[in-house]
PDB file of C-alpha atoms in Angstrom:
ATOM      1  CA  MET A   1      -2.202  24.590  -7.605  1.00 45.00           C
ATOM      2  CA  ARG A   2      -2.674  23.399 -11.137  1.00 44.00           C
ATOM      3  CA  LYS A   3      -1.255  20.037 -12.242  1.00 45.00           C
ATOM      4  CA  ILE A   4       0.908  20.096 -15.350  1.00 43.00           C
ATOM      5  CA  ARG A   5       2.374  17.332 -17.407  1.00 41.00           C
ATOM      6  CA  PRO A   6       6.054  17.410 -18.382  1.00 43.00           C
ATOM      7  CA  ARG A   7       6.467  18.880 -21.860  1.00 40.00           C
ATOM      8  CA  GLY A   8       9.684  18.948 -23.769  1.00 40.00           C
ATOM      9  CA  PRO A   9      13.186  17.753 -23.032  1.00 39.00           C
ATOM     10  CA  SER A  10      13.658  19.785 -19.910  1.00 41.00           C
ATOM     11  CA  ALA A  11      10.594  18.325 -18.135  1.00 40.00           C
ATOM     12  CA  ALA A  12      11.487  14.832 -19.304  1.00 37.00           C
ATOM     13  CA  ALA A  13      15.077  15.187 -18.069  1.00 39.00           C
ATOM     14  CA  ALA A  14      13.792  16.498 -14.715  1.00 41.00           C
ATOM     15  CA  LEU A  15      11.406  13.522 -14.345  1.00 38.00           C
ATOM     16  CA  ALA A  16      14.240  11.124 -15.205  1.00 40.00           C
ATOM     17  CA  ALA A  17      16.440  12.748 -12.550  1.00 42.00           C
ATOM     18  CA  VAL A  18      13.813  12.430  -9.884  1.00 41.00           C
ATOM     19  CA  LEU A  19      13.302   8.845 -10.834  1.00 39.00           C
ATOM     20  CA  LEU A  20      16.951   8.269 -10.325  1.00 40.00           C
ATOM     21  CA  ILE A  21      16.749   9.391  -6.732  1.00 41.00           C
ATOM     22  CA  THR A  22      15.992   5.920  -5.373  1.00 37.00           C
ATOM     23  CA  ALA A  23      18.118   2.719  -6.492  1.00 35.00           C
ATOM     24  CA  PRO A  24      21.295   0.425  -5.387  1.00 34.00           C
ATOM     25  CA  THR A  25      24.709  -0.667  -6.568  1.00 34.00           C
ATOM     26  CA  ALA A  26      27.291  -3.034  -4.988  1.00 35.00           C
ATOM     27  CA  PRO A  27      27.784  -2.261  -1.352  1.00 36.00           C
ATOM     28  CA  ALA A  28      30.831  -0.333  -0.318  1.00 37.00           C
ATOM     29  CA  ALA A  29      32.891  -1.503   2.595  1.00 37.00           C
ATOM     30  CA  TRP A  30      32.565   0.661   5.702  1.00 37.00           C
ATOM     31  CA  SER A  31      33.973   0.030   9.056  1.00 40.00           C
ATOM     32  CA  ALA A  32      32.265   0.846  12.327  1.00 43.00           C
ATOM     33  CA  THR A  33      34.464   2.859  14.636  1.00 45.00           C
ATOM     34  CA  PRO A  34      33.769   4.247  18.076  1.00 47.00           C
ATOM     35  CA  SER A  35      33.826   8.001  18.575  1.00 46.00           C
ATOM     36  CA  THR A  36      33.945  10.198  21.644  1.00 46.00           C
ATOM     37  CA  SER A  37      31.106  12.579  22.469  1.00 46.00           C
ATOM     38  CA  ASP A  38      31.493  16.107  23.952  1.00 48.00           C
ATOM     39  CA  ILE A  39      31.209  14.680  27.483  1.00 57.00           C
ATOM     40  CA  GLY A  40      33.981  12.166  27.023  1.00 58.00           C
ATOM     41  CA  ARG A  41      32.050   8.914  26.954  1.00 61.00           C
ATOM     42  CA  SER A  42      32.494   6.444  24.172  1.00 68.00           C
ATOM     43  CA  VAL A  43      29.778   6.080  21.572  1.00 74.00           C
ATOM     44  CA  HIS A  44      29.738   2.856  19.611  1.00 90.00           C
ATOM     45  CA  GLN A  45      28.527   2.918  16.066  1.00 91.00           C
ATOM     46  CA  HIS A  46      27.790   0.336  13.367  1.00 91.00           C
ATOM     47  CA  THR A  47      27.169   0.621   9.740  1.00 93.00           C
ATOM     48  CA  GLU A  48      24.340  -1.173   7.904  1.00 92.00           C
ATOM     49  CA  ILE A  49      24.221  -1.832   4.156  1.00 96.00           C
ATOM     50  CA  ILE A  50      20.553  -2.239   2.991  1.00 96.00           C
ATOM     51  CA  GLN A  51      19.721  -3.092  -0.579  1.00 97.00           C
ATOM     52  CA  LEU A  52      16.223  -2.525  -1.835  1.00 97.00           C
ATOM     53  CA  VAL A  53      14.359  -2.091  -5.171  1.00 96.00           C
ATOM     54  CA  ALA A  54      12.077   0.996  -5.538  1.00 96.00           C
ATOM     55  CA  ARG A  55       9.055   0.748  -7.904  1.00 96.00           C
ATOM     56  CA  GLN A  56       7.280   4.018  -8.670  1.00 95.00           C
ATOM     57  CA  THR A  57       3.543   3.972  -7.985  1.00 95.00           C
ATOM     58  CA  ARG A  58       2.706   7.586  -8.708  1.00 95.00           C
ATOM     59  CA  SER A  59       4.217  10.767 -10.079  1.00 94.00           C
ATOM     60  CA  GLU A  60       2.724  14.293 -10.385  1.00 95.00           C
ATOM     61  CA  THR A  61       4.127  17.530 -11.552  1.00 93.00           C
ATOM     62  CA  LEU A  62       2.659  20.701  -9.979  1.00 94.00           C
ATOM     63  CA  ASP A  63       2.769  24.175 -11.543  1.00 93.00           C
ATOM     64  CA  ALA A  64       3.092  26.620  -8.545  1.00 88.00           C
ATOM     65  CA  GLY A  65       3.407  29.862 -10.419  1.00 81.00           C
ATOM     66  CA  ARG A  66       3.280  31.145 -13.939  1.00 84.00           C
ATOM     67  CA  LYS A  67       2.079  28.707 -16.616  1.00 88.00           C
ATOM     68  CA  GLY A  68       4.872  26.310 -17.605  1.00 87.00           C
ATOM     69  CA  LEU A  69       7.928  24.950 -15.917  1.00 89.00           C
ATOM     70  CA  GLY A  70       9.639  27.387 -13.528  1.00 92.00           C
ATOM     71  CA  PRO A  71      11.246  27.882 -10.154  1.00 93.00           C
ATOM     72  CA  GLY A  72       8.920  26.662  -7.340  1.00 94.00           C
ATOM     73  CA  ASP A  73       7.235  23.986  -9.478  1.00 95.00           C
ATOM     74  CA  GLU A  74       7.325  20.528  -7.899  1.00 95.00           C
ATOM     75  CA  ILE A  75       7.621  16.909  -8.808  1.00 94.00           C
ATOM     76  CA  ILE A  76       6.056  14.492  -6.304  1.00 96.00           C
ATOM     77  CA  ILE A  77       6.790  10.740  -6.430  1.00 95.00           C
ATOM     78  CA  ALA A  78       5.593   7.774  -4.441  1.00 97.00           C
ATOM     79  CA  GLU A  79       7.245   4.348  -4.562  1.00 96.00           C
ATOM     80  CA  ASP A  80       6.915   0.936  -3.022  1.00 97.00           C
ATOM     81  CA  LEU A  81      10.150  -0.522  -1.565  1.00 98.00           C
ATOM     82  CA  TYR A  82      10.972  -4.281  -2.032  1.00 97.00           C
ATOM     83  CA  ARG A  83      13.531  -6.701  -0.601  1.00 97.00           C
ATOM     84  CA  ASP A  84      13.806 -10.151  -2.204  1.00 96.00           C
ATOM     85  CA  GLY A  85      10.529  -9.483  -4.191  1.00 95.00           C
ATOM     86  CA  ARG A  86       8.546  -8.745  -1.048  1.00 98.00           C
ATOM     87  CA  LYS A  87       7.159  -5.214  -0.288  1.00 98.00           C
ATOM     88  CA  ILE A  88       8.582  -3.974   2.950  1.00 98.00           C
ATOM     89  CA  GLY A  89       8.015  -0.231   2.885  1.00 98.00           C
ATOM     90  CA  ASP A  90       7.458   2.837   0.826  1.00 98.00           C
ATOM     91  CA  HIS A  91       9.195   6.062  -0.170  1.00 98.00           C
ATOM     92  CA  SER A  92       7.936   9.582  -0.906  1.00 98.00           C
ATOM     93  CA  VAL A  93       9.979  12.393  -2.371  1.00 97.00           C
ATOM     94  CA  VAL A  94       9.151  15.988  -3.307  1.00 97.00           C
ATOM     95  CA  CYS A  95      11.504  17.895  -5.601  1.00 95.00           C
ATOM     96  CA  THR A  96      11.263  21.606  -6.016  1.00 96.00           C
ATOM     97  CA  TYR A  97      12.685  23.363  -9.131  1.00 95.00           C
ATOM     98  CA  ILE A  98      15.316  25.961  -8.033  1.00 95.00           C
ATOM     99  CA  GLN A  99      15.983  26.952 -11.619  1.00 92.00           C
ATOM    100  CA  THR A 100      15.096  25.422 -15.012  1.00 88.00           C
ATOM    101  CA  GLU A 101      17.898  26.430 -17.279  1.00 88.00           C
ATOM    102  CA  PRO A 102      20.197  24.719 -16.389  1.00 89.00           C
ATOM    103  CA  GLY A 103      17.887  22.408 -14.400  1.00 90.00           C
ATOM    104  CA  GLU A 104      18.367  22.280 -10.606  1.00 94.00           C
ATOM    105  CA  LEU A 105      16.030  20.449  -8.136  1.00 95.00           C
ATOM    106  CA  GLN A 106      16.105  20.461  -4.311  1.00 97.00           C
ATOM    107  CA  CYS A 107      14.686  17.021  -3.263  1.00 97.00           C
ATOM    108  CA  LEU A 108      13.487  15.913   0.169  1.00 98.00           C
ATOM    109  CA  GLY A 109      12.362  12.361   0.816  1.00 98.00           C
ATOM    110  CA  THR A 110      11.326   9.820   3.498  1.00 98.00           C
ATOM    111  CA  PHE A 111      11.883   6.085   3.373  1.00 98.00           C
ATOM    112  CA  VAL A 112       9.407   4.096   5.625  1.00 98.00           C
ATOM    113  CA  LEU A 113      10.892   0.725   6.669  1.00 98.00           C
ATOM    114  CA  PRO A 114       9.741  -1.776   9.287  1.00 97.00           C
ATOM    115  CA  GLN A 115      12.438  -0.542  11.813  1.00 96.00           C
ATOM    116  CA  GLY A 116      11.694   3.166  11.333  1.00 97.00           C
ATOM    117  CA  GLN A 117      11.870   6.037   8.896  1.00 98.00           C
ATOM    118  CA  ILE A 118      14.980   7.399   7.111  1.00 98.00           C
ATOM    119  CA  THR A 119      14.987  11.043   5.880  1.00 98.00           C
ATOM    120  CA  SER A 120      17.042  12.185   2.958  1.00 98.00           C
ATOM    121  CA  GLN A 121      17.811  15.230   0.739  1.00 97.00           C
ATOM    122  CA  ALA A 122      19.716  16.025  -2.419  1.00 96.00           C
ATOM    123  CA  LEU A 123      20.395  18.929  -4.742  1.00 95.00           C
ATOM    124  CA  LEU A 124      20.195  17.522  -8.336  1.00 92.00           C
ATOM    125  CA  HIS A 125      21.703  19.212 -11.337  1.00 91.00           C
ATOM    126  CA  LEU A 126      20.057  18.266 -14.592  1.00 89.00           C
ATOM    127  CA  PRO A 127      20.621  16.152 -16.564  1.00 87.00           C
ATOM    128  CA  ALA A 128      21.272  13.894 -13.592  1.00 82.00           C
ATOM    129  CA  ALA A 129      23.969  11.207 -13.654  1.00 85.00           C
ATOM    130  CA  ALA A 130      22.897   7.587 -13.840  1.00 86.00           C
ATOM    131  CA  THR A 131      24.155   7.009 -10.222  1.00 92.00           C
ATOM    132  CA  VAL A 132      23.105   9.543  -7.688  1.00 93.00           C
ATOM    133  CA  ASP A 133      24.125   9.654  -3.924  1.00 96.00           C
ATOM    134  CA  ILE A 134      21.558  11.109  -1.607  1.00 97.00           C
ATOM    135  CA  ALA A 135      22.409  12.312   1.866  1.00 98.00           C
ATOM    136  CA  ILE A 136      20.760  10.554   4.817  1.00 98.00           C
ATOM    137  CA  THR A 137      19.694  13.448   7.169  1.00 97.00           C
ATOM    138  CA  GLY A 138      18.145  11.515  10.098  1.00 97.00           C
ATOM    139  CA  GLY A 139      15.422   9.128  10.982  1.00 97.00           C
ATOM    140  CA  THR A 140      13.170   7.556  13.591  1.00 97.00           C
ATOM    141  CA  GLY A 141      12.976   4.284  15.462  1.00 96.00           C
ATOM    142  CA  ASP A 142      16.121   2.197  14.848  1.00 94.00           C
ATOM    143  CA  TYR A 143      17.314   4.909  12.532  1.00 96.00           C
ATOM    144  CA  ARG A 144      16.971   7.930  14.959  1.00 95.00           C
ATOM    145  CA  SER A 145      20.773   8.627  14.782  1.00 95.00           C
ATOM    146  CA  ALA A 146      21.088   7.677  11.111  1.00 96.00           C
ATOM    147  CA  ARG A 147      23.621   9.356   8.827  1.00 97.00           C
ATOM    148  CA  GLY A 148      25.224   8.285   5.593  1.00 98.00           C
ATOM    149  CA  PHE A 149      23.881   8.106   2.019  1.00 98.00           C
ATOM    150  CA  VAL A 150      21.665   6.188  -0.311  1.00 98.00           C
ATOM    151  CA  ARG A 151      23.069   5.328  -3.783  1.00 97.00           C
ATOM    152  CA  THR A 152      20.458   5.058  -6.480  1.00 95.00           C
ATOM    153  CA  VAL A 153      20.802   3.338  -9.862  1.00 93.00           C
ATOM    154  CA  PRO A 154      18.184   2.575 -12.564  1.00 87.00           C
ATOM    155  CA  ALA A 155      17.178  -1.115 -12.534  1.00 79.00           C
ATOM    156  CA  GLY A 156      17.630  -2.769 -15.973  1.00 62.00           C
ATOM    157  CA  THR A 157      18.177  -1.056 -19.311  1.00 53.00           C
ATOM    158  CA  HIS A 158      15.772   1.499 -20.532  1.00 50.00           C
ATOM    159  CA  SER A 159      15.952   3.341 -23.893  1.00 48.00           C
ATOM    160  CA  VAL A 160      13.961   6.243 -22.611  1.00 47.00           C
ATOM    161  CA  PRO A 161      15.381   7.750 -19.346  1.00 47.00           C
ATOM    162  CA  ALA A 162      11.956   9.150 -18.304  1.00 47.00           C
ATOM    163  CA  ALA A 163      10.546   5.592 -18.528  1.00 52.00           C
ATOM    164  CA  VAL A 164      12.693   4.455 -15.635  1.00 63.00           C
ATOM    165  CA  THR A 165      10.242   3.572 -12.887  1.00 84.00           C
ATOM    166  CA  GLU A 166      12.276   0.967 -11.002  1.00 92.00           C
ATOM    167  CA  ARG A 167      15.581   1.622  -9.289  1.00 93.00           C
ATOM    168  CA  ARG A 168      17.985  -0.174  -7.070  1.00 96.00           C
ATOM    169  CA  LEU A 169      18.829   1.460  -3.752  1.00 97.00           C
ATOM    170  CA  THR A 170      21.838   0.842  -1.561  1.00 98.00           C
ATOM    171  CA  PHE A 171      21.604   2.432   1.910  1.00 98.00           C
ATOM    172  CA  HIS A 172      24.967   3.068   3.619  1.00 97.00           C
ATOM    173  CA  ILE A 173      23.788   3.924   7.102  1.00 97.00           C
ATOM    174  CA  THR A 174      25.849   4.608  10.222  1.00 95.00           C
ATOM    175  CA  VAL A 175      23.930   4.565  13.533  1.00 93.00           C
ATOM    176  CA  ASP A 176      24.868   4.967  17.124  1.00 92.00           C
ATOM    177  CA  ASP A 177      24.378   1.809  19.246  1.00 87.00           C
ATOM    178  CA  GLN A 178      21.852   2.364  21.984  1.00 71.00           C
TER     179      GLN A 178
END
């Protein structure tokens, strides 16, 4: 695979969209409610709200086919995750272009936290909105039954969207009690 650098507004908009994939807003109120499983036993759940800051550490765009931006090309991003100014984990995301005009990216990511990993995915339409909700698709450790979403918002004010390398993340996670 040959590395390419974003050229033109479409590539810049795509990079900005990917950068928006990890950041928080004010927490929403969720209530934990018990549910009943298929075998009739009660399963207790609780919801966690986790707020973090994601700072990009690396970004690469890969050209997987014909020269230039096209379906199958990928954007790969690595980030460090911070709580109260202290690094507590990291995040990696790979977004694949489904189409370029209009832009559409399928993104899959993994958040690594001290209590386990959280997996996520989103289909982004470009240009992406400032606030993006990403589905939580599962996890490991304390998050092995995780579901919910991660809301991402750019941190601070940036005049150039592609320059956004820091985002706020708010995790709205529902997990089954063990």
